Amino acid sequence: MKKTVLVFSLLILALLLLFQFSKYTVISGDLNIEYIMAIIAIAFLGIGIFINKKTQKQPETSNDQINLQKVEELGLSKREYEVLKEVALGLSNHEIAKKLFVSESTIKTHVSSLLLKLNAKRRTQAIQISKDLNII
Amino acid sequence: MKKTVLVFSLLILALLLLFQFSKYTVISGDLNIEYIMAIIAIAFLGIGIFINKKTQKQPETSNDQINLQKVEELGLSKREYEVLKEVALGLSNHEIAKKLFVSESTIKTHVSSLLLKLNAKRRTQAIQISKDLNII
DNA sequence: AAGAAGCTCATACTAAAGTACTAATTTGAT
DNA sequence: ATCAAATTAGTACTTTAGTATGAGCTTCTT
């Protein structure tokens, strides 16, 4: 938000400067009007592209990046988060247990509390929710 | 590609028309130069944003695009594919049955054959595999 | 040191998920 | 019209998944 204000302020400033410059050069006859128009057109084309890139980058990066802050917000413990990632990989409780060198009942405990925290009824729903929250 | 050429052709045409228009109005004194500049600036700002949006949509869609050809390669029927998408949404067999107006046993049949075709042991694994193959 | 939180594990359940058939219709293509 | 594939649905069964509860142990904080 602060950046947006700054960018627009600079934009308005540039516009005003350009006006003054163009008025001066047209009157003094140093440049003809076509050049000034072309410069303005190109400049604002670039500014348009730049602004759009900035606004479009936000969803892009937030889509690919895993949001570890969200994990904390949800109150997921380190182990629960670890189990969640294995669940999302399509492993069964038994397979996860073997992989993490613990018993299956331990995994069940983790999964149960993880489902509660994610507000999911099933592990498949937990996967979907986690994907939406960008935590996996 | 054809669209790009068309867009740029129209862009150049618009530019030329604008030049002629501006030259006329400035000389005739109907409008002062600031207005024309402002119009050009806003127009090209919009064009810049528009172009950028078009070019940035390409990688987005190509990354997310679902590979329907792969679905056929796997031998998934229309209904099986439909069920798969619901499974990936995190729904239970019972919920899918209600949503598609069929019995739960029908969904079970679909899921079973779908798992076979995807070479998955569980529905969670099917989700993972489907995601890798870009079919959901 | 005491308490809270996290990790572990067990038992005993209930509830889903998944398999293996069989079978009746329906649909689509030759 | 006929044959193959698809959709539907059922029964009976096994396997996972998930819940509830209690409990021992470790780690970190106050």
Coordinates of C-alpha atoms (C1' of nucleotides) in Angstrom, one line a residue:
Chain A
M1 CA 0.0 0.0 0.0
K2 CA 2.8 2.4 0.9
K3 CA 4.6 1.5 -2.3
T4 CA 1.5 2.2 -4.4
V5 CA 1.3 5.7 -3.0
L6 CA 4.9 6.3 -3.7
V7 CA 4.7 5.0 -7.2
F8 CA 1.7 7.1 -8.0
S9 CA 3.3 10.2 -6.5
L10 CA 6.4 9.8 -8.7
L11 CA 4.1 9.2 -11.6
I12 CA 2.3 12.4 -11.1
L13 CA 5.5 14.3 -10.6
A14 CA 6.9 12.8 -13.8
L15 CA 3.8 13.8 -15.7
L16 CA 4.0 17.4 -14.5
L17 CA 7.7 17.6 -15.4
L18 CA 7.0 16.2 -18.8
F19 CA 4.3 18.9 -19.3
Q20 CA 6.6 21.7 -18.5
F21 CA 9.4 20.2 -20.6
S22 CA 7.1 19.7 -23.6
K23 CA 5.6 23.1 -23.4
Y24 CA 9.1 24.7 -23.3
T25 CA 10.5 22.6 -26.2
V26 CA 7.4 23.1 -28.4
I27 CA 7.4 26.8 -28.0
S28 CA 11.1 27.1 -28.5
G29 CA 10.9 24.8 -31.5
D30 CA 13.7 22.5 -30.4
L31 CA 11.6 19.4 -30.9
N32 CA 8.4 18.9 -32.8
I33 CA 5.3 17.5 -31.3
E34 CA 5.5 14.0 -32.7
Y35 CA 8.7 13.2 -30.8
I36 CA 7.2 14.3 -27.6
M37 CA 4.1 12.3 -28.2
A38 CA 6.2 9.3 -29.0
I39 CA 8.3 9.7 -25.9
I40 CA 5.2 10.0 -23.7
A41 CA 3.5 7.0 -25.4
I42 CA 6.6 4.8 -24.9
A43 CA 7.2 6.0 -21.4
F44 CA 3.6 5.3 -20.3
L45 CA 3.5 2.0 -22.1
G46 CA 6.5 1.0 -20.0
I47 CA 4.9 2.4 -16.9
G48 CA 1.8 0.4 -17.6
I49 CA 3.7 -2.8 -18.1
F50 CA 5.7 -2.1 -14.9
I51 CA 2.6 -1.4 -12.8
N52 CA 0.9 -4.5 -14.1
K53 CA 3.9 -6.7 -13.4
K54 CA 4.0 -5.5 -9.8
T55 CA 0.4 -6.2 -9.2
Q56 CA 0.5 -9.5 -10.9
K57 CA 3.6 -10.7 -9.2
Q58 CA 1.9 -10.8 -5.8
P59 CA -0.5 -13.7 -6.5
E60 CA 2.3 -15.5 -8.4
T61 CA 4.8 -15.6 -5.6
S62 CA 2.3 -16.2 -3.0
N63 CA 1.0 -19.1 -5.1
D64 CA 4.3 -21.0 -5.4
Q65 CA 5.8 -20.1 -2.0
I66 CA 4.9 -22.1 1.0
N67 CA 3.4 -20.0 3.7
L68 CA 5.2 -21.1 6.9
Q69 CA 3.7 -18.2 8.8
K70 CA 0.3 -19.7 8.1
V71 CA 1.5 -23.0 9.6
E72 CA 2.2 -21.2 12.9
E73 CA -1.1 -19.3 12.8
L74 CA -2.9 -22.6 12.5
G75 CA -1.0 -23.9 15.6
L76 CA 0.4 -26.9 13.7
S77 CA 3.4 -28.4 15.5
K78 CA 6.6 -29.3 13.7
R79 CA 5.7 -33.0 13.8
E80 CA 2.1 -32.4 12.7
Y81 CA 3.3 -30.4 9.7
E82 CA 5.8 -33.1 8.8
V83 CA 3.0 -35.7 8.9
L84 CA 0.7 -33.4 6.9
K85 CA 3.3 -33.3 4.1
E86 CA 3.6 -37.1 4.0
V87 CA -0.2 -37.4 3.9
A88 CA -0.3 -35.0 0.9
L89 CA 2.2 -37.3 -0.8
G90 CA -0.4 -40.0 -0.7
L91 CA 1.1 -42.2 2.0
S92 CA -0.9 -44.4 4.4
N93 CA -0.6 -44.0 8.2
H94 CA 1.4 -47.2 8.2
E95 CA 3.8 -46.0 5.6
I96 CA 4.3 -42.6 7.3
A97 CA 5.0 -44.4 10.6
K98 CA 7.7 -46.5 9.0
K99 CA 9.2 -43.5 7.3
L100 CA 9.4 -41.4 10.5
F101 CA 10.3 -44.3 12.7
V102 CA 7.3 -44.1 15.0
S103 CA 4.3 -46.3 15.6
E104 CA 1.1 -46.1 13.5
S105 CA -0.9 -45.0 16.5
T106 CA 1.4 -42.0 16.9
I107 CA 0.7 -41.0 13.3
K108 CA -3.0 -41.4 13.9
T109 CA -2.8 -39.1 16.9
H110 CA -0.9 -36.5 14.8
V111 CA -3.4 -36.8 11.9
S112 CA -6.4 -36.4 14.2
S113 CA -5.1 -33.2 15.8
L114 CA -3.9 -31.9 12.4
L115 CA -7.4 -32.4 11.0
L116 CA -8.9 -30.5 13.9
K117 CA -6.5 -27.6 13.4
L118 CA -7.1 -27.5 9.7
N119 CA -10.9 -27.9 10.2
A120 CA -11.0 -30.9 7.9
K121 CA -13.1 -34.0 8.1
R122 CA -10.8 -36.2 6.1
R123 CA -7.2 -36.3 5.0
T124 CA -8.1 -35.6 1.4
Q125 CA -9.9 -32.5 2.6
A126 CA -6.8 -31.6 4.6
I127 CA -4.8 -31.8 1.4
Q128 CA -7.2 -29.5 -0.4
I129 CA -7.2 -27.0 2.4
S130 CA -3.5 -27.0 2.8
K131 CA -3.1 -26.4 -0.9
D132 CA -5.4 -23.4 -0.7
L133 CA -3.4 -22.0 2.2
N134 CA -0.1 -22.6 0.4
I135 CA 1.3 -24.5 3.3
I136 CA 2.3 -27.5 1.2
Chain B
M1 CA 0.7 -14.9 -32.7
K2 CA -1.8 -13.6 -35.2
K3 CA -3.5 -11.7 -32.5
T4 CA -0.2 -10.0 -31.5
V5 CA 0.3 -8.8 -35.1
L6 CA -3.3 -7.5 -35.2
V7 CA -3.0 -5.7 -31.9
F8 CA 0.3 -4.0 -32.8
S9 CA -1.1 -3.0 -36.2
L10 CA -4.1 -1.4 -34.6
L11 CA -1.7 0.2 -32.0
I12 CA 0.4 1.8 -34.8
L13 CA -2.7 2.9 -36.6
A14 CA -4.1 4.6 -33.4
L15 CA -0.8 6.3 -32.9
L16 CA -0.7 7.8 -36.4
L17 CA -4.3 8.9 -36.1
L18 CA -3.5 10.5 -32.8
F19 CA -0.6 12.4 -34.2
Q20 CA -2.6 13.8 -37.0
F21 CA -5.4 14.7 -34.7
S22 CA -3.1 16.4 -32.2
K23 CA -1.2 18.3 -34.8
Y24 CA -4.5 19.6 -36.2
T25 CA -6.0 20.6 -32.8
V26 CA -2.8 22.2 -31.6
I27 CA -2.4 24.2 -34.7
S28 CA -6.0 25.2 -34.7
G29 CA -5.9 25.9 -31.0
D30 CA -9.0 23.8 -30.1
L31 CA -7.2 22.0 -27.4
N32 CA -4.1 22.8 -25.6
I33 CA -1.2 20.4 -25.4
E34 CA -1.6 19.3 -21.9
Y35 CA -4.9 17.6 -22.6
I36 CA -3.5 15.7 -25.5
M37 CA -0.5 14.6 -23.5
A38 CA -2.7 13.4 -20.7
I39 CA -4.9 11.5 -23.1
I40 CA -1.8 9.8 -24.7
A41 CA -0.4 9.0 -21.3
I42 CA -3.5 7.4 -20.0
A43 CA -4.2 5.6 -23.2
F44 CA -0.7 4.0 -23.3
L45 CA -0.8 3.3 -19.6
G46 CA -3.9 1.2 -20.3
I47 CA -2.3 -0.4 -23.4
G48 CA 0.8 -1.2 -21.4
I49 CA -1.3 -2.9 -18.7
F50 CA -3.3 -4.7 -21.3
I51 CA -0.3 -6.0 -23.2
N52 CA 1.4 -7.2 -20.0
K53 CA -1.7 -9.0 -18.9
K54 CA -1.9 -10.9 -22.2
T55 CA 1.7 -11.9 -22.2
Q56 CA 1.6 -12.9 -18.5
K57 CA -1.4 -15.1 -18.9
Q58 CA 0.4 -17.4 -21.2
P59 CA 2.8 -19.1 -18.7
E60 CA 0.1 -19.1 -16.1
T61 CA -2.4 -21.0 -18.2
S62 CA 0.2 -23.3 -19.7
N63 CA 1.3 -24.3 -16.2
D64 CA -2.1 -24.9 -14.8
Q65 CA -3.6 -26.3 -17.9
I66 CA -5.1 -29.7 -17.4
N67 CA -3.9 -32.4 -19.8
L68 CA -7.0 -34.0 -21.1
Q69 CA -5.1 -36.1 -23.5
K70 CA -3.4 -37.8 -20.6
V71 CA -6.8 -38.7 -19.2
E72 CA -7.6 -40.6 -22.4
E73 CA -4.2 -42.2 -22.4
L74 CA -4.9 -43.6 -18.9
G75 CA -8.2 -44.9 -20.1
L76 CA -10.2 -43.0 -17.6
S77 CA -13.9 -42.8 -18.5
K78 CA -15.8 -39.5 -18.3
R79 CA -17.5 -40.5 -15.1
E80 CA -14.3 -41.8 -13.5
Y81 CA -12.6 -38.5 -14.3
E82 CA -15.6 -36.7 -12.8
V83 CA -15.3 -38.7 -9.6
L84 CA -11.6 -38.2 -9.5
K85 CA -12.0 -34.4 -9.5
E86 CA -14.5 -34.7 -6.6
V87 CA -12.1 -36.9 -4.7
A88 CA -9.4 -34.3 -5.2
L89 CA -11.7 -31.7 -3.7
G90 CA -11.7 -33.7 -0.5
L91 CA -15.2 -35.1 -0.6
S92 CA -16.1 -38.5 0.8
N93 CA -17.7 -41.2 -1.3
H94 CA -21.1 -40.5 0.3
E95 CA -20.8 -36.8 -0.5
I96 CA -19.8 -37.4 -4.1
A97 CA -22.7 -39.8 -4.4
K98 CA -25.2 -37.1 -3.3
K99 CA -23.6 -34.5 -5.5
L100 CA -23.7 -36.7 -8.6
F101 CA -27.1 -38.2 -7.8
V102 CA -26.0 -41.9 -7.7
S103 CA -25.5 -44.4 -4.9
E104 CA -22.4 -44.6 -2.8
S105 CA -21.6 -48.1 -4.1
T106 CA -21.5 -46.7 -7.6
I107 CA -18.9 -44.2 -6.5
K108 CA -16.9 -47.0 -4.8
T109 CA -16.9 -48.8 -8.1
H110 CA -15.7 -45.8 -10.0
V111 CA -13.0 -45.0 -7.4
S112 CA -11.7 -48.6 -7.4
S113 CA -11.3 -48.7 -11.2
L114 CA -9.9 -45.2 -11.2
L115 CA -7.3 -46.2 -8.6
L116 CA -6.3 -49.2 -10.8
K117 CA -5.9 -47.0 -13.9
L118 CA -3.9 -44.4 -12.0
N119 CA -1.8 -47.2 -10.4
A120 CA -2.6 -45.8 -7.0
K121 CA -3.3 -47.6 -3.7
R122 CA -5.3 -44.9 -2.0
R123 CA -7.3 -41.9 -3.0
T124 CA -4.7 -39.6 -1.5
Q125 CA -2.1 -41.2 -3.8
A126 CA -4.4 -40.8 -6.7
I127 CA -4.6 -37.1 -6.0
Q128 CA -0.8 -36.8 -5.9
I129 CA -0.4 -38.7 -9.1
S130 CA -3.2 -36.8 -10.9
K131 CA -1.5 -33.5 -9.9
D132 CA 1.8 -34.7 -11.3
L133 CA 0.2 -35.6 -14.6
N134 CA -1.7 -32.3 -14.7
I135 CA -5.0 -33.9 -15.1
I136 CA -6.6 -32.1 -12.2
Chain C
dA1 C1' 11.6 -26.4 40.0
dA2 C1' 7.0 -26.5 38.2
dG3 C1' 3.9 -26.1 34.4
dA4 C1' 2.9 -26.1 29.6
dA5 C1' 3.4 -28.1 25.3
dG6 C1' 5.0 -31.5 22.3
dC7 C1' 5.9 -36.3 21.1
dT8 C1' 5.2 -40.8 21.9
dC9 C1' 2.2 -45.1 22.3
dA10 C1' -1.7 -48.1 23.6
dT11 C1' -6.5 -49.8 23.6
dA12 C1' -11.0 -49.9 22.0
dC13 C1' -14.0 -48.3 19.3
dT14 C1' -16.8 -46.4 14.9
dA15 C1' -16.7 -44.9 10.4
dA16 C1' -15.0 -44.7 5.9
dA17 C1' -12.5 -46.6 2.1
dG18 C1' -11.4 -50.2 -0.9
dT19 C1' -11.9 -55.1 -3.1
dA20 C1' -14.2 -58.7 -5.4
dC21 C1' -17.5 -60.3 -7.3
dT22 C1' -22.4 -60.3 -10.1
dA23 C1' -25.6 -58.1 -12.9
dA24 C1' -29.1 -55.0 -15.2
dT25 C1' -29.3 -51.0 -18.2
dT26 C1' -27.7 -47.6 -21.3
dT27 C1' -24.9 -45.8 -24.8
dG28 C1' -22.0 -45.6 -28.9
dA29 C1' -20.0 -47.4 -32.9
dT30 C1' -19.8 -50.7 -36.7
Chain D
dA1 C1' -29.3 -54.7 -35.2
dT2 C1' -25.4 -56.2 -32.5
dC3 C1' -21.4 -56.0 -29.8
dA4 C1' -18.3 -53.6 -26.6
dA5 C1' -17.8 -50.3 -23.2
dA6 C1' -19.8 -47.5 -19.8
dT7 C1' -22.8 -46.6 -15.9
dT8 C1' -25.3 -48.1 -12.4
dA9 C1' -26.0 -50.8 -8.1
dG10 C1' -26.0 -54.5 -5.0
dT11 C1' -23.8 -57.9 -1.3
dA12 C1' -20.1 -59.3 1.5
dC13 C1' -15.9 -58.7 3.0
dT14 C1' -11.1 -56.7 4.4
dT15 C1' -8.4 -52.9 5.2
dT16 C1' -7.5 -48.0 6.5
dA17 C1' -8.8 -44.0 8.6
dG18 C1' -10.3 -41.5 12.4
dT19 C1' -12.0 -40.6 17.5
dA20 C1' -11.7 -40.8 22.4
dT21 C1' -9.1 -41.4 26.3
dG22 C1' -5.3 -42.2 29.3
dA23 C1' -0.5 -42.1 30.1
dG24 C1' 4.7 -41.8 30.1
dC25 C1' 8.4 -39.0 28.6
dT26 C1' 11.1 -34.9 26.9
dT27 C1' 11.8 -30.0 26.2
dC28 C1' 11.4 -25.4 26.9
dT29 C1' 9.8 -21.4 29.5
dT30 C1' 8.9 -18.7 33.6

